[in-house]
C-alpha cells in the first residue's frame, strides 16, 4: 500500500481537503499531523459542502480511522462545535481518534493571540486569532498542556503549579489581561476532559503498530502550506507549525520511512490570507477577477484572499523543502475565460536589476522584487466537465506541461472544479 502525505504547496487554501478527501477513499488511516482550527478545509461531496477545521476530511468515509495527531493543537470549544456540526449532518464520527499527546489551546492562548493582533502597530501577522502561535510557543517552552493531562490529576496539578504563576505574570504585566485561578483552570479542564473523552485514544501505539504491520494505507493530511511553515516559510509571516512533508513524520507518530509519496497541492494561481510578502500579488482588476471567479474568501475568517499569478519561484522552493514527489494542480478552471495566463519564472530586484531564479529567503527584500513573467494563451473553453487529460484543450495541456518543466516535478492530479468528480488523475492512484 502506498502511504501519502498531502501538503499545501503555497500559502494555504490550495484545495488540500478536496485532494485528501479523494485519496482518503483508498486509505485505511488518515492522520492530520499539524496545525489547529486555523485551517479551513472544504470538501464538496454528495451535493453537500463540508467545512473542516481540525477533523480529518477522511471522516466522510465510513470505517476509516481518522487521527488528530500529536503535532496538532486543539481548541476544545472549536473541536466541540465541529464534531456537533458533523453529527448533525449525519456523519459517522466513530472512527475519530485523538492522540493524547496533542496540545490544548487554553483561553489565555486565544486572548494573547487576539491581543497581539489587535494591538500590533508594526509587524502584524494577520493570524486567524485561534491561539495557534501562543499554544505552540508554550509547547516549545515546555509549559503547555496536552490532552492526556486532562485525565491525570497528578500531571495537571503539578504542571499548573508551574505554568500558572508564569502565565499570570505575563498575562498581567505584558498584556494587561486578567489572570486565571487554579480552580478556574481545573474546572475548565474537567469540561474539556468530557468533550474529548469519547475520542481520546490512549491505545494509539497499538492502532498505529497494527496498521503498519497489516500494511494498511496511511494518508497524512497537512494543513496550511509550505510558505507558511515555521522554518521554511516567509518568516515571521507564517504559522507556528511544520506543514511541510517532514511535519508528517514528527506530527503523526510514524517516522519518515512510512512515507512513500508527498503530493503538493497548488492552485493554478496563488492566494494568501493575512500579512506578508507576495511577489506576484495582483492589486488590480485581474486580481479581483481571480478572487471573484475562484470565490477566494477565507473558510475560517471570511477574509478576502489576496490573489496573484502562479509563482514558479516559490513553488520550486516548495518542491524542495516540502519534499514533494508530485503536484496536484487545482482550480485551473478559474482561467477558463482568460485570454492570457501568466507564470512567474524569476524575480528581478528593482534596485540593481539582479535576477533571482531561486527563492530568496530574506523576505524583507521582497518589497524590492518584481516578477518576471512568461505569458501563456488561454483556452477560452469550459473545462469543468473534463475528466480525461487528453480531452483538455491544447493550451491547457501546454500550460500544465510547462509548469512540470519549470518545477521538474510531475503533475499527478489536475482539479477542474470543487466536486469529487471534477478531477483528472494522470496516473493510477
Ligand atoms: P484547503 O484549505 O487547502 O483545503 O482549501 P480551502 O477549502 O480553504 O479552499 C479551496 C476552495 O476551492 C474550496 O472552496 C474548494 O471547494 C474549492 N476548490 C477545490 N478545488 C477546486 C477546483 O479545482 N476548482 C474550483 N473552481 N474550486 C476548487
Ligand atoms: P488551510 O489549512 C490560509 C495564515 C493566517 C496568517 C498566518 C498565521 O485552510 O490552508 P495563525 O492563525 O496560523 O497563527 O496565522 O497563517 N493561515 C492560513 N492561511 N490557509 C490556512 O489554513 C491558514 N492557517 C493559517 O492567515 O497569515
Ligand atoms: Mg483553507
Short mmCIF file of N, CA, C and O and ligand atoms in Angstrom, two decimals, residues 8 12-19 39-44 49-51 221-224 265 267 269 293-300 305 329-334 384 414-419 422, ligand 1:
data_model
loop_
_atom_site.label_atom_id
_atom_site.label_comp_id
_atom_site.label_asym_id
_atom_site.label_seq_id
_atom_site.Cartn_x
_atom_site.Cartn_y
_atom_site.Cartn_z
N UNK A 8 0.10 21.38 1.52
CA UNK A 8 -0.19 22.63 0.82
C UNK A 8 1.13 23.18 0.29
O UNK A 8 2.10 23.27 1.03
N UNK A 12 -1.43 28.11 1.73
CA UNK A 12 -2.68 27.56 2.26
C UNK A 12 -3.84 27.73 1.30
O UNK A 12 -3.72 28.42 0.27
N UNK A 13 -4.94 27.03 1.58
CA UNK A 13 -6.18 27.11 0.79
C UNK A 13 -6.01 26.68 -0.65
O UNK A 13 -6.69 27.17 -1.56
N UNK A 14 -5.13 25.74 -0.89
CA UNK A 14 -4.85 25.29 -2.26
C UNK A 14 -5.88 24.29 -2.76
O UNK A 14 -5.90 23.96 -3.95
N UNK A 15 -6.72 23.80 -1.84
CA UNK A 15 -7.65 22.73 -2.21
C UNK A 15 -7.18 21.40 -1.65
O UNK A 15 -7.52 20.34 -2.18
N UNK A 16 -6.43 21.47 -0.56
CA UNK A 16 -5.89 20.24 0.07
C UNK A 16 -7.00 19.27 0.46
O UNK A 16 -6.88 18.07 0.26
N UNK A 17 -8.09 19.84 1.03
CA UNK A 17 -9.14 18.96 1.55
C UNK A 17 -9.80 18.17 0.42
O UNK A 17 -10.13 17.01 0.59
N UNK A 18 -9.97 18.82 -0.74
CA UNK A 18 -10.57 18.09 -1.86
C UNK A 18 -9.68 16.90 -2.22
O UNK A 18 -10.17 15.80 -2.43
N UNK A 19 -8.37 17.14 -2.29
CA UNK A 19 -7.44 16.07 -2.67
C UNK A 19 -7.37 15.01 -1.56
O UNK A 19 -7.39 13.80 -1.84
N UNK A 39 -7.02 26.19 10.28
CA UNK A 39 -7.29 25.64 8.95
C UNK A 39 -8.78 25.71 8.63
O UNK A 39 -9.62 25.64 9.52
N UNK A 40 -9.07 25.85 7.35
CA UNK A 40 -10.45 25.77 6.88
C UNK A 40 -10.43 24.92 5.63
O UNK A 40 -9.87 25.33 4.61
N UNK A 41 -10.95 23.71 5.71
CA UNK A 41 -10.82 22.74 4.63
C UNK A 41 -12.20 22.39 4.06
O UNK A 41 -13.05 21.89 4.79
N UNK A 42 -12.37 22.65 2.78
CA UNK A 42 -13.69 22.44 2.16
C UNK A 42 -13.72 21.16 1.34
O UNK A 42 -12.86 20.95 0.49
N UNK A 43 -14.75 20.36 1.58
CA UNK A 43 -14.97 19.18 0.75
C UNK A 43 -16.39 19.25 0.20
O UNK A 43 -17.34 19.49 0.95
N UNK A 44 -16.50 19.10 -1.11
CA UNK A 44 -17.83 19.05 -1.71
C UNK A 44 -18.09 17.60 -2.10
O UNK A 44 -17.38 17.04 -2.94
N UNK A 49 -21.66 20.62 1.01
CA UNK A 49 -20.36 21.23 1.26
C UNK A 49 -20.03 21.08 2.74
O UNK A 49 -20.81 21.49 3.60
N UNK A 50 -18.89 20.46 3.03
CA UNK A 50 -18.43 20.29 4.41
C UNK A 50 -17.23 21.18 4.64
O UNK A 50 -16.34 21.26 3.80
N UNK A 51 -17.22 21.84 5.80
CA UNK A 51 -16.06 22.67 6.13
C UNK A 51 -15.40 22.12 7.38
O UNK A 51 -16.00 22.12 8.46
N UNK A 221 -2.56 14.06 6.45
CA UNK A 221 -3.24 15.27 5.98
C UNK A 221 -2.58 16.52 6.57
O UNK A 221 -2.58 16.73 7.79
N UNK A 222 -2.04 17.36 5.69
CA UNK A 222 -1.43 18.60 6.14
C UNK A 222 -2.42 19.74 6.14
O UNK A 222 -3.42 19.71 5.43
N UNK A 223 -2.12 20.74 6.93
CA UNK A 223 -2.90 21.98 6.90
C UNK A 223 -1.94 23.11 6.53
O UNK A 223 -0.73 22.90 6.44
N UNK A 224 -2.48 24.28 6.28
CA UNK A 224 -1.69 25.44 5.84
C UNK A 224 -0.86 25.09 4.60
O UNK A 224 -1.34 24.33 3.79
N UNK A 265 -0.19 20.20 -3.04
CA UNK A 265 -1.38 20.77 -3.70
C UNK A 265 -1.11 22.25 -3.96
O UNK A 265 -0.70 22.99 -3.06
N UNK A 267 -2.61 25.77 -6.32
CA UNK A 267 -3.59 26.35 -7.24
C UNK A 267 -2.89 26.76 -8.53
O UNK A 267 -1.67 26.99 -8.51
N UNK A 269 -3.02 29.49 -9.65
CA UNK A 269 -2.57 30.85 -9.33
C UNK A 269 -2.17 30.81 -7.86
O UNK A 269 -2.02 29.71 -7.31
N UNK A 293 -14.06 34.80 -9.52
CA UNK A 293 -14.33 33.50 -10.17
C UNK A 293 -13.93 32.36 -9.24
O UNK A 293 -14.61 31.35 -9.15
N UNK A 294 -12.81 32.54 -8.53
CA UNK A 294 -12.31 31.46 -7.67
C UNK A 294 -12.96 31.45 -6.29
O UNK A 294 -12.63 30.60 -5.47
N UNK A 295 -13.88 32.38 -6.02
CA UNK A 295 -14.51 32.51 -4.69
C UNK A 295 -13.45 32.52 -3.60
O UNK A 295 -13.48 31.71 -2.66
N UNK A 296 -12.52 33.42 -3.72
CA UNK A 296 -11.38 33.42 -2.81
C UNK A 296 -11.65 34.24 -1.55
O UNK A 296 -11.19 35.37 -1.40
N UNK A 297 -12.39 33.62 -0.66
CA UNK A 297 -12.66 34.21 0.66
C UNK A 297 -12.39 33.13 1.70
O UNK A 297 -12.74 31.96 1.51
N UNK A 298 -11.75 33.51 2.83
CA UNK A 298 -11.31 32.52 3.82
C UNK A 298 -12.45 31.71 4.43
O UNK A 298 -13.52 32.24 4.71
N UNK A 299 -12.19 30.41 4.62
CA UNK A 299 -13.19 29.50 5.21
C UNK A 299 -13.31 29.75 6.72
O UNK A 299 -14.38 29.68 7.30
N UNK A 300 -12.18 30.07 7.36
CA UNK A 300 -12.16 30.22 8.82
C UNK A 300 -12.52 31.64 9.24
O UNK A 300 -13.22 31.84 10.22
N UNK A 305 -9.20 36.76 0.11
CA UNK A 305 -7.82 36.30 -0.08
C UNK A 305 -7.12 37.19 -1.11
O UNK A 305 -7.74 37.57 -2.11
N UNK A 329 -2.59 19.95 -9.16
CA UNK A 329 -2.86 21.35 -9.54
C UNK A 329 -4.37 21.58 -9.56
O UNK A 329 -5.09 20.92 -10.29
N UNK A 330 -4.82 22.53 -8.73
CA UNK A 330 -6.25 22.76 -8.59
C UNK A 330 -6.68 24.09 -9.22
O UNK A 330 -5.85 24.94 -9.53
N UNK A 331 -7.97 24.22 -9.40
CA UNK A 331 -8.61 25.48 -9.81
C UNK A 331 -8.15 26.01 -11.17
O UNK A 331 -8.25 27.20 -11.44
N UNK A 332 -7.66 25.12 -12.01
CA UNK A 332 -7.25 25.54 -13.35
C UNK A 332 -8.47 26.06 -14.13
O UNK A 332 -8.36 26.92 -14.99
N UNK A 333 -9.68 25.57 -13.76
CA UNK A 333 -10.92 26.02 -14.40
C UNK A 333 -11.18 27.51 -14.19
O UNK A 333 -11.92 28.13 -14.97
N UNK A 334 -10.59 28.09 -13.16
CA UNK A 334 -10.81 29.52 -12.89
C UNK A 334 -10.33 30.37 -14.08
O UNK A 334 -10.81 31.46 -14.32
N UNK A 384 -14.74 22.37 -16.97
CA UNK A 384 -15.16 21.82 -15.67
C UNK A 384 -15.77 20.41 -15.75
O UNK A 384 -15.98 19.77 -14.73
N UNK A 414 -5.04 16.80 -11.71
CA UNK A 414 -5.50 18.12 -12.13
C UNK A 414 -6.95 18.25 -11.68
O UNK A 414 -7.77 17.37 -11.94
N UNK A 415 -7.24 19.34 -10.98
CA UNK A 415 -8.59 19.54 -10.48
C UNK A 415 -9.27 20.65 -11.27
O UNK A 415 -8.71 21.74 -11.42
N UNK A 416 -10.48 20.36 -11.77
CA UNK A 416 -11.16 21.32 -12.65
C UNK A 416 -12.48 21.81 -12.06
O UNK A 416 -13.33 22.36 -12.76
N UNK A 417 -12.64 21.62 -10.76
CA UNK A 417 -13.85 22.07 -10.08
C UNK A 417 -13.85 21.53 -8.66
O UNK A 417 -13.04 20.66 -8.33
N UNK A 418 -14.74 22.04 -7.80
CA UNK A 418 -14.70 21.63 -6.39
C UNK A 418 -15.20 20.21 -6.12
O UNK A 418 -14.87 19.62 -5.10
N UNK A 419 -16.00 19.65 -7.03
CA UNK A 419 -16.59 18.32 -6.77
C UNK A 419 -15.58 17.19 -6.90
O UNK A 419 -14.62 17.28 -7.66
N UNK A 422 -14.86 16.19 -10.42
CA UNK A 422 -14.17 17.13 -11.32
C UNK A 422 -12.65 17.02 -11.15
O UNK A 422 -11.98 17.98 -10.77
P1 LIG B 1 -7.74 23.91 1.68
O1 LIG B 1 -7.62 24.75 2.92
O2 LIG B 1 -6.42 23.76 1.00
O3 LIG B 1 -8.42 22.60 1.90
O4 LIG B 1 -8.64 24.75 0.67
P2 LIG B 1 -9.96 25.62 1.02
O5 LIG B 1 -11.08 24.70 1.30
O6 LIG B 1 -9.65 26.65 2.04
O7 LIG B 1 -10.16 26.43 -0.33
C1 LIG B 1 -10.24 25.78 -1.56
C2 LIG B 1 -11.58 26.16 -2.23
O8 LIG B 1 -11.52 25.85 -3.60
C3 LIG B 1 -12.77 25.40 -1.68
O9 LIG B 1 -13.89 26.23 -1.73
C4 LIG B 1 -12.91 24.23 -2.65
O10 LIG B 1 -14.22 23.72 -2.71
C5 LIG B 1 -12.52 24.89 -3.94
N1 LIG B 1 -11.90 24.03 -4.96
C6 LIG B 1 -11.03 22.99 -4.76
N2 LIG B 1 -10.58 22.54 -5.95
C7 LIG B 1 -11.15 23.31 -6.90
C8 LIG B 1 -11.06 23.36 -8.33
O11 LIG B 1 -10.31 22.61 -8.96
N3 LIG B 1 -11.78 24.31 -8.96
C9 LIG B 1 -12.60 25.18 -8.31
N4 LIG B 1 -13.27 26.08 -9.01
N5 LIG B 1 -12.72 25.16 -6.97
C10 LIG B 1 -12.00 24.25 -6.28
#
